[in-house]
Short mmCIF file of C-alpha atoms (C1' of nucleotides) in Angstrom, two decimals:
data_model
loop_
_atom_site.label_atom_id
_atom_site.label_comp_id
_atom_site.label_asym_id
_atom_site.label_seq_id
_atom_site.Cartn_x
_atom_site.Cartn_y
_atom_site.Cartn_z
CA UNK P 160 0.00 0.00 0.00
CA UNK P 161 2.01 2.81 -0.58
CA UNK P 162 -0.49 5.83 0.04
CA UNK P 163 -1.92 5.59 3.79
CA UNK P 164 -1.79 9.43 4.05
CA UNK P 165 -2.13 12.04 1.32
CA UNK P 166 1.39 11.66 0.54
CA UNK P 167 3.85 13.77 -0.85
CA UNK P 168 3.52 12.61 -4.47
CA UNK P 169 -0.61 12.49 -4.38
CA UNK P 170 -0.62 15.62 -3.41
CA UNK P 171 1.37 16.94 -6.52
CA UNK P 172 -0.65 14.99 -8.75
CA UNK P 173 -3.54 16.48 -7.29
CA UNK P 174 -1.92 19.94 -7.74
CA UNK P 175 -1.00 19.65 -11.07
CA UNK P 176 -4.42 18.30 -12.15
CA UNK P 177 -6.18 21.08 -10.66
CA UNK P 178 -3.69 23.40 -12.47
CA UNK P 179 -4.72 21.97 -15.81
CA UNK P 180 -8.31 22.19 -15.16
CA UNK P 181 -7.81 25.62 -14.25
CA UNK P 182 -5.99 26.65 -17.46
CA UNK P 183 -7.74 24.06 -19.37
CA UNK P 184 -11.30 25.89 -18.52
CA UNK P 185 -9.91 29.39 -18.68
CA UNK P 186 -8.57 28.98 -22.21
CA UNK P 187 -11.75 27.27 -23.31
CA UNK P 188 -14.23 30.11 -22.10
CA UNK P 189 -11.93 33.00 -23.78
CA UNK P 190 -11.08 31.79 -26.79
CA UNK P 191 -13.88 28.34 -27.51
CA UNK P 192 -13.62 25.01 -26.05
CA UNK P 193 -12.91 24.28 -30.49
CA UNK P 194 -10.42 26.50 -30.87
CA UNK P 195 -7.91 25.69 -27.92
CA UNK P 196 -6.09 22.62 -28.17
CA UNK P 197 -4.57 20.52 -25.87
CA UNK P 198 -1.22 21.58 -26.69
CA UNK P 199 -2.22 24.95 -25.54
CA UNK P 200 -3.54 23.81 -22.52
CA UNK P 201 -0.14 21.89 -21.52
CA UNK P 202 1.71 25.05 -22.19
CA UNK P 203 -0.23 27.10 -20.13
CA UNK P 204 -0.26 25.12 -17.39
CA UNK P 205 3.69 24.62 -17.72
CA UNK P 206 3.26 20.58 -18.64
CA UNK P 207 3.85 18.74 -21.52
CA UNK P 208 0.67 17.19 -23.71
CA UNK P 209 1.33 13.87 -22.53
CA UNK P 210 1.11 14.77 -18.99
CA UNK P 211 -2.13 16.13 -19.70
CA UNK P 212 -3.22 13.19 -21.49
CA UNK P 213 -2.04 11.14 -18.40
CA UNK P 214 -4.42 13.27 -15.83
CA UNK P 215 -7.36 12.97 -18.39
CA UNK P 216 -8.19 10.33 -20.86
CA UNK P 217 -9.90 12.89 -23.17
CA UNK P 218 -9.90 16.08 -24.19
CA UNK P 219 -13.35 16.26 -22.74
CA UNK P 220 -12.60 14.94 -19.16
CA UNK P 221 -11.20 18.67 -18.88
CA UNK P 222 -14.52 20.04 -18.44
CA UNK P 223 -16.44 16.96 -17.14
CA UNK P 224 -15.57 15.51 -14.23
CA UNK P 225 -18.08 14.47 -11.28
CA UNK P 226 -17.85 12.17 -8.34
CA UNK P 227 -21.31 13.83 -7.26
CA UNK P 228 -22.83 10.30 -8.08
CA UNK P 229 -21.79 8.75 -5.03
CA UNK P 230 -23.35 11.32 -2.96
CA UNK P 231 -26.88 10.63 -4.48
CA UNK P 232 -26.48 6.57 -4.45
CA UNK P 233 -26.00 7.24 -0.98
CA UNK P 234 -29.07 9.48 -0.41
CA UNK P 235 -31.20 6.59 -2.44
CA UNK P 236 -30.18 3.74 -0.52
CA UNK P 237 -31.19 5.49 2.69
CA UNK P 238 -34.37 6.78 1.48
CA UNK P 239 -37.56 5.29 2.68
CA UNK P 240 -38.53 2.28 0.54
CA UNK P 241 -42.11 2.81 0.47
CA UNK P 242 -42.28 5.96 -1.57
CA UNK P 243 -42.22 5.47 -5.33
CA UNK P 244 -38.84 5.41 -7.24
CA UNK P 245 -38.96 8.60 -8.97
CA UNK P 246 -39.64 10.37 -5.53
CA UNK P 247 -36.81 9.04 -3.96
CA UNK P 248 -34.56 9.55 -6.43
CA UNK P 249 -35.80 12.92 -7.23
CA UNK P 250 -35.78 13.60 -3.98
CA UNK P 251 -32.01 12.59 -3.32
CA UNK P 252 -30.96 15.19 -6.29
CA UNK P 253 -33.02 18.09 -4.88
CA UNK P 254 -31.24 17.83 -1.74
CA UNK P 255 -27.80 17.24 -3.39
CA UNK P 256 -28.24 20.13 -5.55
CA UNK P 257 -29.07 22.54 -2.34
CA UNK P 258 -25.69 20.65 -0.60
CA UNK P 259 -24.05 22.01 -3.13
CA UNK P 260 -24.80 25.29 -3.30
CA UNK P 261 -25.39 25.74 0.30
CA UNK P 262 -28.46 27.88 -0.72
CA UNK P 263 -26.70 31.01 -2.57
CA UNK P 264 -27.97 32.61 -5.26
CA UNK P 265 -26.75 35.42 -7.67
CA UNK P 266 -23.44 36.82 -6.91
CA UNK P 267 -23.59 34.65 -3.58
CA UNK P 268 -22.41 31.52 -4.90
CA UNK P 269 -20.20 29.16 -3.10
CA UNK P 270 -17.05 28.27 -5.06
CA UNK P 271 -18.33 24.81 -5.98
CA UNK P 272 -21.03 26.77 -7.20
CA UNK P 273 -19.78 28.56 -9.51
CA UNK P 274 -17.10 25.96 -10.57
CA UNK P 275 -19.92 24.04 -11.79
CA UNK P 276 -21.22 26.93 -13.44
CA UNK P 277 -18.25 27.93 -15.61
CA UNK P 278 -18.48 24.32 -16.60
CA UNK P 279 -22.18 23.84 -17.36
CA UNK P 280 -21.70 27.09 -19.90
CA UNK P 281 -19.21 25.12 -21.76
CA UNK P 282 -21.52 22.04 -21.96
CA UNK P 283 -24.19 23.57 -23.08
CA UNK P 284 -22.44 25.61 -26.36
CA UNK P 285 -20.44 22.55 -27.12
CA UNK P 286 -21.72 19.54 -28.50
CA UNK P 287 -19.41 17.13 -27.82
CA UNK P 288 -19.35 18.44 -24.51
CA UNK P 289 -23.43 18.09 -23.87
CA UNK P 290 -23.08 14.60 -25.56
CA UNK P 291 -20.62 13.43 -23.39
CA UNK P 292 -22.38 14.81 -20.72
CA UNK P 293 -25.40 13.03 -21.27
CA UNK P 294 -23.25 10.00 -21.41
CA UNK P 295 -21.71 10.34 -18.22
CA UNK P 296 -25.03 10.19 -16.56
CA UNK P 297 -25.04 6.67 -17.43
CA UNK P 298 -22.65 5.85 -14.80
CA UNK P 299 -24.97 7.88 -12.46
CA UNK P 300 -27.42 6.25 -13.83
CA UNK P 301 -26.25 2.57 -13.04
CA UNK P 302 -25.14 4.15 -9.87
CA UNK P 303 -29.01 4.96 -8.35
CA UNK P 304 -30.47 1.84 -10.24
CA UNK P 305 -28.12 -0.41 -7.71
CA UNK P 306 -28.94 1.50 -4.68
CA UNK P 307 -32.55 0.93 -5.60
CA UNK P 308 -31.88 -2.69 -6.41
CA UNK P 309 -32.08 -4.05 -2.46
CA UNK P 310 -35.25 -2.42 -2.00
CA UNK P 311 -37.41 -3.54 -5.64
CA UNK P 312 -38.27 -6.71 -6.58
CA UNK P 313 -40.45 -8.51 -9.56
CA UNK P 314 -38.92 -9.48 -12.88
CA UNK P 315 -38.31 -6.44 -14.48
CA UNK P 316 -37.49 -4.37 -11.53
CA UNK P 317 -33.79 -3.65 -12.84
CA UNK P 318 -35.73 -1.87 -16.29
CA UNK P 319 -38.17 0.23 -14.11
CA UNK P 320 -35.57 1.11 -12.01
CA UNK P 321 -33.72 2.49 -15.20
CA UNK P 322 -36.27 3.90 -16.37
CA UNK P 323 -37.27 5.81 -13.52
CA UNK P 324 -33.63 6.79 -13.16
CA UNK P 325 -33.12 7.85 -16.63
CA UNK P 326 -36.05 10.10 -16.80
CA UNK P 327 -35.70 12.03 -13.68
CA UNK P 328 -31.78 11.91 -14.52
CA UNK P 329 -32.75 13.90 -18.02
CA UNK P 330 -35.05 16.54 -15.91
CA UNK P 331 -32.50 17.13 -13.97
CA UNK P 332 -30.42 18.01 -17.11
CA UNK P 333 -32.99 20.19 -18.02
CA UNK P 334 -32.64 21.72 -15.02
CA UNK P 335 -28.94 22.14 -15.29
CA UNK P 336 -29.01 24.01 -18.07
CA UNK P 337 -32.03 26.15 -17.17
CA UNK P 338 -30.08 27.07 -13.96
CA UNK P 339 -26.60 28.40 -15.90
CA UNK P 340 -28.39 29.98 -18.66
CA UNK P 341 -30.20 32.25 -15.93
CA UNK P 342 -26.91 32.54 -14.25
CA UNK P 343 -27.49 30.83 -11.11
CA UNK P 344 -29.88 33.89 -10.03
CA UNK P 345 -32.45 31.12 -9.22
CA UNK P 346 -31.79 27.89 -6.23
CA UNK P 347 -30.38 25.40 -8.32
CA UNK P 348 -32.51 23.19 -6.14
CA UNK P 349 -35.24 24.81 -7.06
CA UNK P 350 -35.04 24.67 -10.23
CA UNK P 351 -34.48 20.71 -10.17
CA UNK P 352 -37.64 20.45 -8.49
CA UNK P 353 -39.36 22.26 -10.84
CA UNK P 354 -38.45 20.56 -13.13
CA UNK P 355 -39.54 17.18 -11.65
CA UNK P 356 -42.83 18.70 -11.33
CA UNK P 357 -43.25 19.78 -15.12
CA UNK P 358 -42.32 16.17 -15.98
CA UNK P 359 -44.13 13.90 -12.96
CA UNK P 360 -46.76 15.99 -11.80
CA UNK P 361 -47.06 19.05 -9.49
CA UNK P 362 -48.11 16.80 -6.37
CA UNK P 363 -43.96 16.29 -6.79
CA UNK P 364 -42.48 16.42 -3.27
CA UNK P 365 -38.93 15.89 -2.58
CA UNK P 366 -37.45 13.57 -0.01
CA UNK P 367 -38.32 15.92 3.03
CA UNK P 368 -41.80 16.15 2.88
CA UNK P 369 -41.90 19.62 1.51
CA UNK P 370 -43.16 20.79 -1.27
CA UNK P 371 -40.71 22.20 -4.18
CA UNK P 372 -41.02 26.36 -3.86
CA UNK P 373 -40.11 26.64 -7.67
CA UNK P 374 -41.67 29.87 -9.34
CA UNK P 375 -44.58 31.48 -8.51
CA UNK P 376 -46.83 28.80 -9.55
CA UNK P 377 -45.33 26.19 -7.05
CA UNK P 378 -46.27 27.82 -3.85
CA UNK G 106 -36.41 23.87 -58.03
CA UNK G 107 -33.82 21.29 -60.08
CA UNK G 108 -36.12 18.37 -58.61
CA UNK G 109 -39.21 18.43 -58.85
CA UNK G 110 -39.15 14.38 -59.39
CA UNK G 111 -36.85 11.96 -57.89
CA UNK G 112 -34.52 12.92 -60.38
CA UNK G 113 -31.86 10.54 -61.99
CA UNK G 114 -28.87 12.68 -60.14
CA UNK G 115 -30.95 12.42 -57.24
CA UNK G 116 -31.78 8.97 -57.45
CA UNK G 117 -27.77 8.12 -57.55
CA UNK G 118 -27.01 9.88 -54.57
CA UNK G 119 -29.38 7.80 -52.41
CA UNK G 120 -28.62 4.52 -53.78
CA UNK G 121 -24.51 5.34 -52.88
CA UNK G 122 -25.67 6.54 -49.68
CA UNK G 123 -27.81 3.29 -48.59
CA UNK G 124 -24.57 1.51 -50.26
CA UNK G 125 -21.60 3.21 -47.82
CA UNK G 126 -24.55 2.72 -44.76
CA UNK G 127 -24.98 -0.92 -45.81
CA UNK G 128 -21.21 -1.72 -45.57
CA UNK G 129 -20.58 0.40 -42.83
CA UNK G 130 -23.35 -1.43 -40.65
CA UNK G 131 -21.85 -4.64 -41.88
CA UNK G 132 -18.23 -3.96 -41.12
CA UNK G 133 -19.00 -2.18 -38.13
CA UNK G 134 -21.09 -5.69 -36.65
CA UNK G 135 -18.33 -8.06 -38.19
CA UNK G 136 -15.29 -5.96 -36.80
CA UNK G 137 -16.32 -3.74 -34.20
CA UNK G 138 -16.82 0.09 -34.76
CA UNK G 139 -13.78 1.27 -33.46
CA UNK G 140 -11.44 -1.70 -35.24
CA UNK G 141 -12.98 -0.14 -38.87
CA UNK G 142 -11.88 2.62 -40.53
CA UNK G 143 -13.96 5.66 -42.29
CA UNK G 144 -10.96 4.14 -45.41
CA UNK G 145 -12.10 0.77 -44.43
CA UNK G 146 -15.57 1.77 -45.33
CA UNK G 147 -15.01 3.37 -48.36
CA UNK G 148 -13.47 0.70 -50.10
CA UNK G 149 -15.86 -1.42 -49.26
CA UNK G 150 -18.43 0.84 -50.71
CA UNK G 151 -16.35 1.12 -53.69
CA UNK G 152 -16.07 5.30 -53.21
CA UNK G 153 -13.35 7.60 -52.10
CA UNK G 154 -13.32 8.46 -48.02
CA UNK G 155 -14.11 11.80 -49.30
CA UNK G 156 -17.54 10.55 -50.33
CA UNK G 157 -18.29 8.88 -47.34
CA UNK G 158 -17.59 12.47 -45.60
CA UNK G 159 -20.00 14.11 -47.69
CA UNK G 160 -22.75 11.81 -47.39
CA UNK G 161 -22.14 11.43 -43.87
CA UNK G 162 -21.05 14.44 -41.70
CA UNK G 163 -19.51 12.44 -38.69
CA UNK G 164 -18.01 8.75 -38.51
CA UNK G 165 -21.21 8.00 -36.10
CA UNK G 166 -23.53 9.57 -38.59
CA UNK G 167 -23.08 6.41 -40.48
CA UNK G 168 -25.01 4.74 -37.77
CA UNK G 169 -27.53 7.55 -36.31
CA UNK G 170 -29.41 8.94 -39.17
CA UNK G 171 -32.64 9.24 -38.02
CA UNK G 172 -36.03 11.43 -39.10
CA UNK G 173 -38.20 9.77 -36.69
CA UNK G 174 -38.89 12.78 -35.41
CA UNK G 175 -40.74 14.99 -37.43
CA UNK G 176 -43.61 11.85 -37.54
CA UNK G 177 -43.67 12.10 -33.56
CA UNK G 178 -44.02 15.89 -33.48
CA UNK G 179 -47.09 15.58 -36.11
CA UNK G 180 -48.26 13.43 -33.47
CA UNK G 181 -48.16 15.76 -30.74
CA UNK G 182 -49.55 18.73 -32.03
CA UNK G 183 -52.57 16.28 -33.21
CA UNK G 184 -53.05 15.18 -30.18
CA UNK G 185 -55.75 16.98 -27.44
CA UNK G 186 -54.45 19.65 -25.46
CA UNK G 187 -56.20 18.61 -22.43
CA UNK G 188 -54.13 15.96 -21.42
CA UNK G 189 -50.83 16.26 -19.37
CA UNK G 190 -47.50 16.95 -21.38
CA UNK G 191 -46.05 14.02 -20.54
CA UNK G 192 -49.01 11.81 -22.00
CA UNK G 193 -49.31 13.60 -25.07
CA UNK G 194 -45.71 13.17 -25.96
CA UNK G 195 -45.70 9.21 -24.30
CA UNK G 196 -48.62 8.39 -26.58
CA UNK G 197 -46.90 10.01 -29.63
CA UNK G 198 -43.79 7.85 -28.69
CA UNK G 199 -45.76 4.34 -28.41
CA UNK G 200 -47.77 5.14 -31.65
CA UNK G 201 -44.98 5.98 -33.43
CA UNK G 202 -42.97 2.99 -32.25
CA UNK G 203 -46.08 0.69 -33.15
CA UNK G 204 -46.08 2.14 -36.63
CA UNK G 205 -42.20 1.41 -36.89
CA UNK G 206 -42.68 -2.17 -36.12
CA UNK G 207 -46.29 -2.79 -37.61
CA UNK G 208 -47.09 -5.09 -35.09
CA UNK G 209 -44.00 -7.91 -35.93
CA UNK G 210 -41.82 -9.06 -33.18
CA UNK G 211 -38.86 -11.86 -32.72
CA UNK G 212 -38.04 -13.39 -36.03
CA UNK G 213 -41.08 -11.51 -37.96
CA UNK G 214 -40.01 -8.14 -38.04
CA UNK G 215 -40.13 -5.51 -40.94
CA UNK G 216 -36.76 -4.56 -42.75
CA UNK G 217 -37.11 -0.95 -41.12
CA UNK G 218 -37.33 -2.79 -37.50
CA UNK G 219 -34.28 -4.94 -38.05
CA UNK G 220 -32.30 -2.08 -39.42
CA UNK G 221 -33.28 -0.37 -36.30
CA UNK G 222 -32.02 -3.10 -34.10
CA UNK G 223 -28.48 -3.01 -35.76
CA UNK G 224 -27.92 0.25 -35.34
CA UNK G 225 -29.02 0.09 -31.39
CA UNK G 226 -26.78 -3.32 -31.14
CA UNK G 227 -24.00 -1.07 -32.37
CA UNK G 228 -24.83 2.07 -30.05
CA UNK G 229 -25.33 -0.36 -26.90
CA UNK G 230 -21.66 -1.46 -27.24
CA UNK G 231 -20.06 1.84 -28.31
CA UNK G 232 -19.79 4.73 -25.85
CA UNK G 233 -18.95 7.39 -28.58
CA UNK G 234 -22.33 6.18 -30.73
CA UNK G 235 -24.39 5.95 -27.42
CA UNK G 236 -23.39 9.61 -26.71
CA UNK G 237 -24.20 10.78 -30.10
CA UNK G 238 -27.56 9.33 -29.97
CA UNK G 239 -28.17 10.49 -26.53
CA UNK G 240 -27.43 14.20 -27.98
CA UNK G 241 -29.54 13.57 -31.14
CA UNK G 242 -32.63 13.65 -28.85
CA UNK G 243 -31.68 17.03 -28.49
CA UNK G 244 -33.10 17.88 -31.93
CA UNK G 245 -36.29 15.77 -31.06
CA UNK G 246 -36.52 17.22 -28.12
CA UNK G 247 -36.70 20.47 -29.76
CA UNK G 248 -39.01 19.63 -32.07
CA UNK G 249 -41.28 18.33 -29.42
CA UNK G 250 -41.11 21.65 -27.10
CA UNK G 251 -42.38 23.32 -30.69
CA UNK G 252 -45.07 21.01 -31.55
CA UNK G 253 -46.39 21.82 -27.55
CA UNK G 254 -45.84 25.36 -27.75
CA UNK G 255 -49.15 26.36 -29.39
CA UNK G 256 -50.76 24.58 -26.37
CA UNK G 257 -49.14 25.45 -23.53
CA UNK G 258 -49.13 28.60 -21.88
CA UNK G 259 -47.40 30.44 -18.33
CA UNK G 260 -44.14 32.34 -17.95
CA UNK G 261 -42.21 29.14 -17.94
CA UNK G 262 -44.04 26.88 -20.25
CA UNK G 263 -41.15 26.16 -22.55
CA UNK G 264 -39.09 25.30 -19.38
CA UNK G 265 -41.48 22.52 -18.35
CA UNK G 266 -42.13 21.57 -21.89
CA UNK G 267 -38.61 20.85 -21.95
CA UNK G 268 -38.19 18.88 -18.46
CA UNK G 269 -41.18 16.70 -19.52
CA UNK G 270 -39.84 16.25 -22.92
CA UNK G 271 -36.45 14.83 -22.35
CA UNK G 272 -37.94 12.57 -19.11
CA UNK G 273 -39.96 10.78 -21.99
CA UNK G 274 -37.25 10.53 -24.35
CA UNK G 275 -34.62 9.30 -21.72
CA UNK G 276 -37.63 6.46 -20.59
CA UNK G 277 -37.64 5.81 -24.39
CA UNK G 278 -34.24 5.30 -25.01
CA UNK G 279 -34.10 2.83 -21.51
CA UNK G 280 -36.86 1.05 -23.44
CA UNK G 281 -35.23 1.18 -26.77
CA UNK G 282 -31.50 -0.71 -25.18
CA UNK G 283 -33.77 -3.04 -23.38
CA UNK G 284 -35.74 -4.15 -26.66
CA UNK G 285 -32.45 -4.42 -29.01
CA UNK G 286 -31.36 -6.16 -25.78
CA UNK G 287 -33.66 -8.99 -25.79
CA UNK G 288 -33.45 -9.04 -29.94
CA UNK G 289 -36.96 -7.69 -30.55
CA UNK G 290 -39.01 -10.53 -29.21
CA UNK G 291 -41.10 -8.23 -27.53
CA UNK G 292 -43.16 -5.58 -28.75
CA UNK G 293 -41.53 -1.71 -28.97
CA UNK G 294 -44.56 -0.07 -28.48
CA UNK G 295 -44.96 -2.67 -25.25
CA UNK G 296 -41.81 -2.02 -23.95
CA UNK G 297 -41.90 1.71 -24.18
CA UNK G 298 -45.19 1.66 -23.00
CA UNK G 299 -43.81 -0.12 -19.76
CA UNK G 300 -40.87 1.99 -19.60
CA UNK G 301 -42.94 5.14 -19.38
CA UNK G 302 -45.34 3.80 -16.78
CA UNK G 303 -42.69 2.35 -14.88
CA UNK G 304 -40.90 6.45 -14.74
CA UNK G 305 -44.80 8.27 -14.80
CA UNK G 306 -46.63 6.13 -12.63
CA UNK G 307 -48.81 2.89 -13.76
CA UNK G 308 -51.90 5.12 -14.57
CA UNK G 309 -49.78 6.15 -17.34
CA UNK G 310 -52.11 5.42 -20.31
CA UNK G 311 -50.93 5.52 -23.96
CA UNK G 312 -52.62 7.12 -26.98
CA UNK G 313 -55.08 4.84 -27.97
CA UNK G 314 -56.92 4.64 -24.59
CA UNK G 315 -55.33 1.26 -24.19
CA UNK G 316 -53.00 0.24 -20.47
CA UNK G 317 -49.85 -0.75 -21.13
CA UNK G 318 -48.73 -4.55 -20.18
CA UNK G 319 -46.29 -3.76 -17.29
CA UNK G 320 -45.25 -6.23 -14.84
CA UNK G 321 -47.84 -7.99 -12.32
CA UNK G 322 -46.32 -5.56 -9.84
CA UNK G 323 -47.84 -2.36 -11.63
CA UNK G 324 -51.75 -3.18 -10.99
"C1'" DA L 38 -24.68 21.69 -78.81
"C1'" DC L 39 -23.69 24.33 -74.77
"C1'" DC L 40 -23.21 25.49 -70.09
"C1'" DA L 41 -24.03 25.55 -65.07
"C1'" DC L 42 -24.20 22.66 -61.27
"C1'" DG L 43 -23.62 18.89 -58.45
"C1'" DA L 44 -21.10 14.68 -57.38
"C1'" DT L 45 -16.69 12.63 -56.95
"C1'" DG L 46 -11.60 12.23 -56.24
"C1'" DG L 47 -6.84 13.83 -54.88
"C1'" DT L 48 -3.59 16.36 -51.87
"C1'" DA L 49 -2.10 18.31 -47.94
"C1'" DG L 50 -2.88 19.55 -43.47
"C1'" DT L 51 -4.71 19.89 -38.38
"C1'" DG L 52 -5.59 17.92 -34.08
"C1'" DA L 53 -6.97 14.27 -30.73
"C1'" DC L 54 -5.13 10.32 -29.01
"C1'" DT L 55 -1.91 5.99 -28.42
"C1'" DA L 56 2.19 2.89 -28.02
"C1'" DC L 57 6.76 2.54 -26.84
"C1'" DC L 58 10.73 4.07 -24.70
"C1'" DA L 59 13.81 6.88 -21.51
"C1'" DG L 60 15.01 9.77 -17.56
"C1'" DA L 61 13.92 11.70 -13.02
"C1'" DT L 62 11.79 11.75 -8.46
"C1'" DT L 63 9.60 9.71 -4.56
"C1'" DG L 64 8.83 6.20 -0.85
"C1'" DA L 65 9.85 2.21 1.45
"C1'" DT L 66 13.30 -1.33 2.70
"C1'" DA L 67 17.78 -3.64 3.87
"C1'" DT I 56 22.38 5.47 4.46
"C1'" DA I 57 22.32 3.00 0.30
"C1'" DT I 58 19.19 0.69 -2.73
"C1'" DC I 59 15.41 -0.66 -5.35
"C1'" DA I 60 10.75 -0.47 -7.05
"C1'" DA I 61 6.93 2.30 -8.22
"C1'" DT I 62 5.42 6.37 -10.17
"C1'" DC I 63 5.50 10.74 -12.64
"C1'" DT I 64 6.99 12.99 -16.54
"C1'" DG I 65 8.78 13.95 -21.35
"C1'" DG I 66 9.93 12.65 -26.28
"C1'" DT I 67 9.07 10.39 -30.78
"C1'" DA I 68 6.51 8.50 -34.08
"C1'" DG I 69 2.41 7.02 -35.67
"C1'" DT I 70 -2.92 6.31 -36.53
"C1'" DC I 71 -7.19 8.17 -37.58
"C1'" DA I 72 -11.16 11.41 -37.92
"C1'" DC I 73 -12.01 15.35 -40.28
"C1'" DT I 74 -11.26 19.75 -43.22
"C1'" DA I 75 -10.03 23.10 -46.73
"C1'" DC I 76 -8.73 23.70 -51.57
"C1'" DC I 77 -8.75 22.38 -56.23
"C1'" DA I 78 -9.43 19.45 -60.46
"C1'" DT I 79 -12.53 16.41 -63.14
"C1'" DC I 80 -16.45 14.49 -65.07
"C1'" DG I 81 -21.19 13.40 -65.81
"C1'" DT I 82 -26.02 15.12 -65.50
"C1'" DG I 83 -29.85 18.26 -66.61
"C1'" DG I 84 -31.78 22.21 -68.43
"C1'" DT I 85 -31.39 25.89 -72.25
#
DNA sequence: ACCACGATGGTAGTGACTACCAGATTGATA
DNA sequence: TATCAATCTGGTAGTCACTACCATCGTGGT
């Protein structure tokens, strides 16, 4: 084993990664995700193309990268089993949305925040970026549809359970890009659950028993 | 207007294009997608790779070319403006799928259906293809918020239009893997009839008036 | 018969990404 | 402390998708 503590050498790799994110998304939003190349990247973060290759498999990766799935299995699989799927699961993203933004708005966004942000207004004007976006949520997918997989049973369970997942996965996508195009003025959770409500219903209510404030017309 | 009939230059054009496609589907099943070459195509087809470019924008275009869409979005704006979004655009979906088909399943299914399940055998087991597709339902999508618009109404109708219409198209692709999955022994229109229910509740109720099969579970 | 246009092919180039190899630094062990 | 293995990094050369730019030839209308 030869990391038991953030060693020396993690910890550089970490640094260096974050560097080339950095550079990778500052270069993308001033002159076009398109029209930098990785080469540039590499030299403005001081490393050579390989080493960026070696932090991320794809070009792409420099823009998308989320562990934020774990957090929401997690929510699932210690949701209440008796409420239908789509509730639970909806109601684990509503309240991993407002985790991560802490509940700021506007100018008042936590740096998290507005890292995810920067990033969702280079997914949505890039195409391969959106596409491989949508992608990714198949991990997240899979993710929620084994958290879920203890508590439903019958033959088909594992296809609902995709289904479910996939659908309230895409209205949260929706939601996404709703939330950065209005610059984050609005609760990102919020908007997630209104969302959820345009696409299941209005009697929508997330995992704490509340109802979703959303805009005027969920009140 | 230079065609006003299927003219003889026109005529040509298709019958090269359905040849590269043809090959391309072939090679791409026999060899794997990423193991064949655009060059590898084109020689097979007989043409230059510079053909193969023109009739087909991207490497994956070869495999997604779809209009399917513009026959769901008639669909929708047919369809009564008194039910929820969600049902209007499900029932569009199933019809649709039921007209793709024509009612054959297993070993008796139409040429269209069998060309269909190549192409999703091939976008199951590529990531790159099941991106693409994933981001073509952004045009659909689209076209589905449009067909609604007339309709709907409130300061954030096209947001909801939106949310509801990529939940039904992400249940519809779930249903779409799990069909090519099990070869097309079962019905589309049955399977993304269940898939719907299974993400919009089992009252979910398709065009015709008719309740989808579901498991035993979904009373 | 003539001419404009559209389809095809060739050449050269860009850029993402990979395989293979070499040197340097770190972290644990004798 | 000396040593050795693992890891990080850089270089080279190559593949492949994709894009101008230009030449050629057949089709379709005048």
């Amino acid at each position: 084993m030869p990391d038991q503590h953030p060693t020396l050498r993690a910890k550089r790799r970490a640094e260096t990664q974050r560097t080339i994110q950095a550079h990778a998304l500052r270069l993308f939003t001033e002159r076009g995700y398109d029209a930098t190349t990785v080469t540039d990247v590499a030299e403005a973060a001081g490393v050579s193309p390989m080493t960026v290759y070696r932090h991320f498999p794809t070009k792409e990766d420099l823009v998308l990268i989320d562990q934020h799935g774990r957090l929401v299995a997690e929510r699932i699989a210690a949701s209440s089993a008796e409420q239908p799927m789509v509730r639970r699961i909806g109601g684990a993203l509503i309240a991993s949305a407002a985790t991560l933004t802490g509940g700021g708005r506007g100018d008042d966004l936590t740096a998290d925040a507005r890292f995810l942000l920067a990033r969702l207004r280079l997914m949505i004007s890039t195409p391969a970026l959106r596409a491989k976006h949508l992608d990714n949520h198949y991990a997240l997918q899979q993710a929620i549809v084994d958290a879920l997989e203890d508590d439903v049973t019958g033959p088909d369970a594992g296809f609902h359970a995709q289904a479910a997942a996939s659908a309230c996965l895409a209205a949260m996508h929706t939601a996404l890009v709703r939330w950065a195009e209005d610059d984050g003025r609005t609760e990102l959770s919020d908007v997630i659950a209104e969302a959820l409500a345009a696409a299941f219903g209005d009697d929508f209510v997330d995992g704490n028993g509340r109802r979703p404030r959303g805009s005027q017309k969920y009140q």
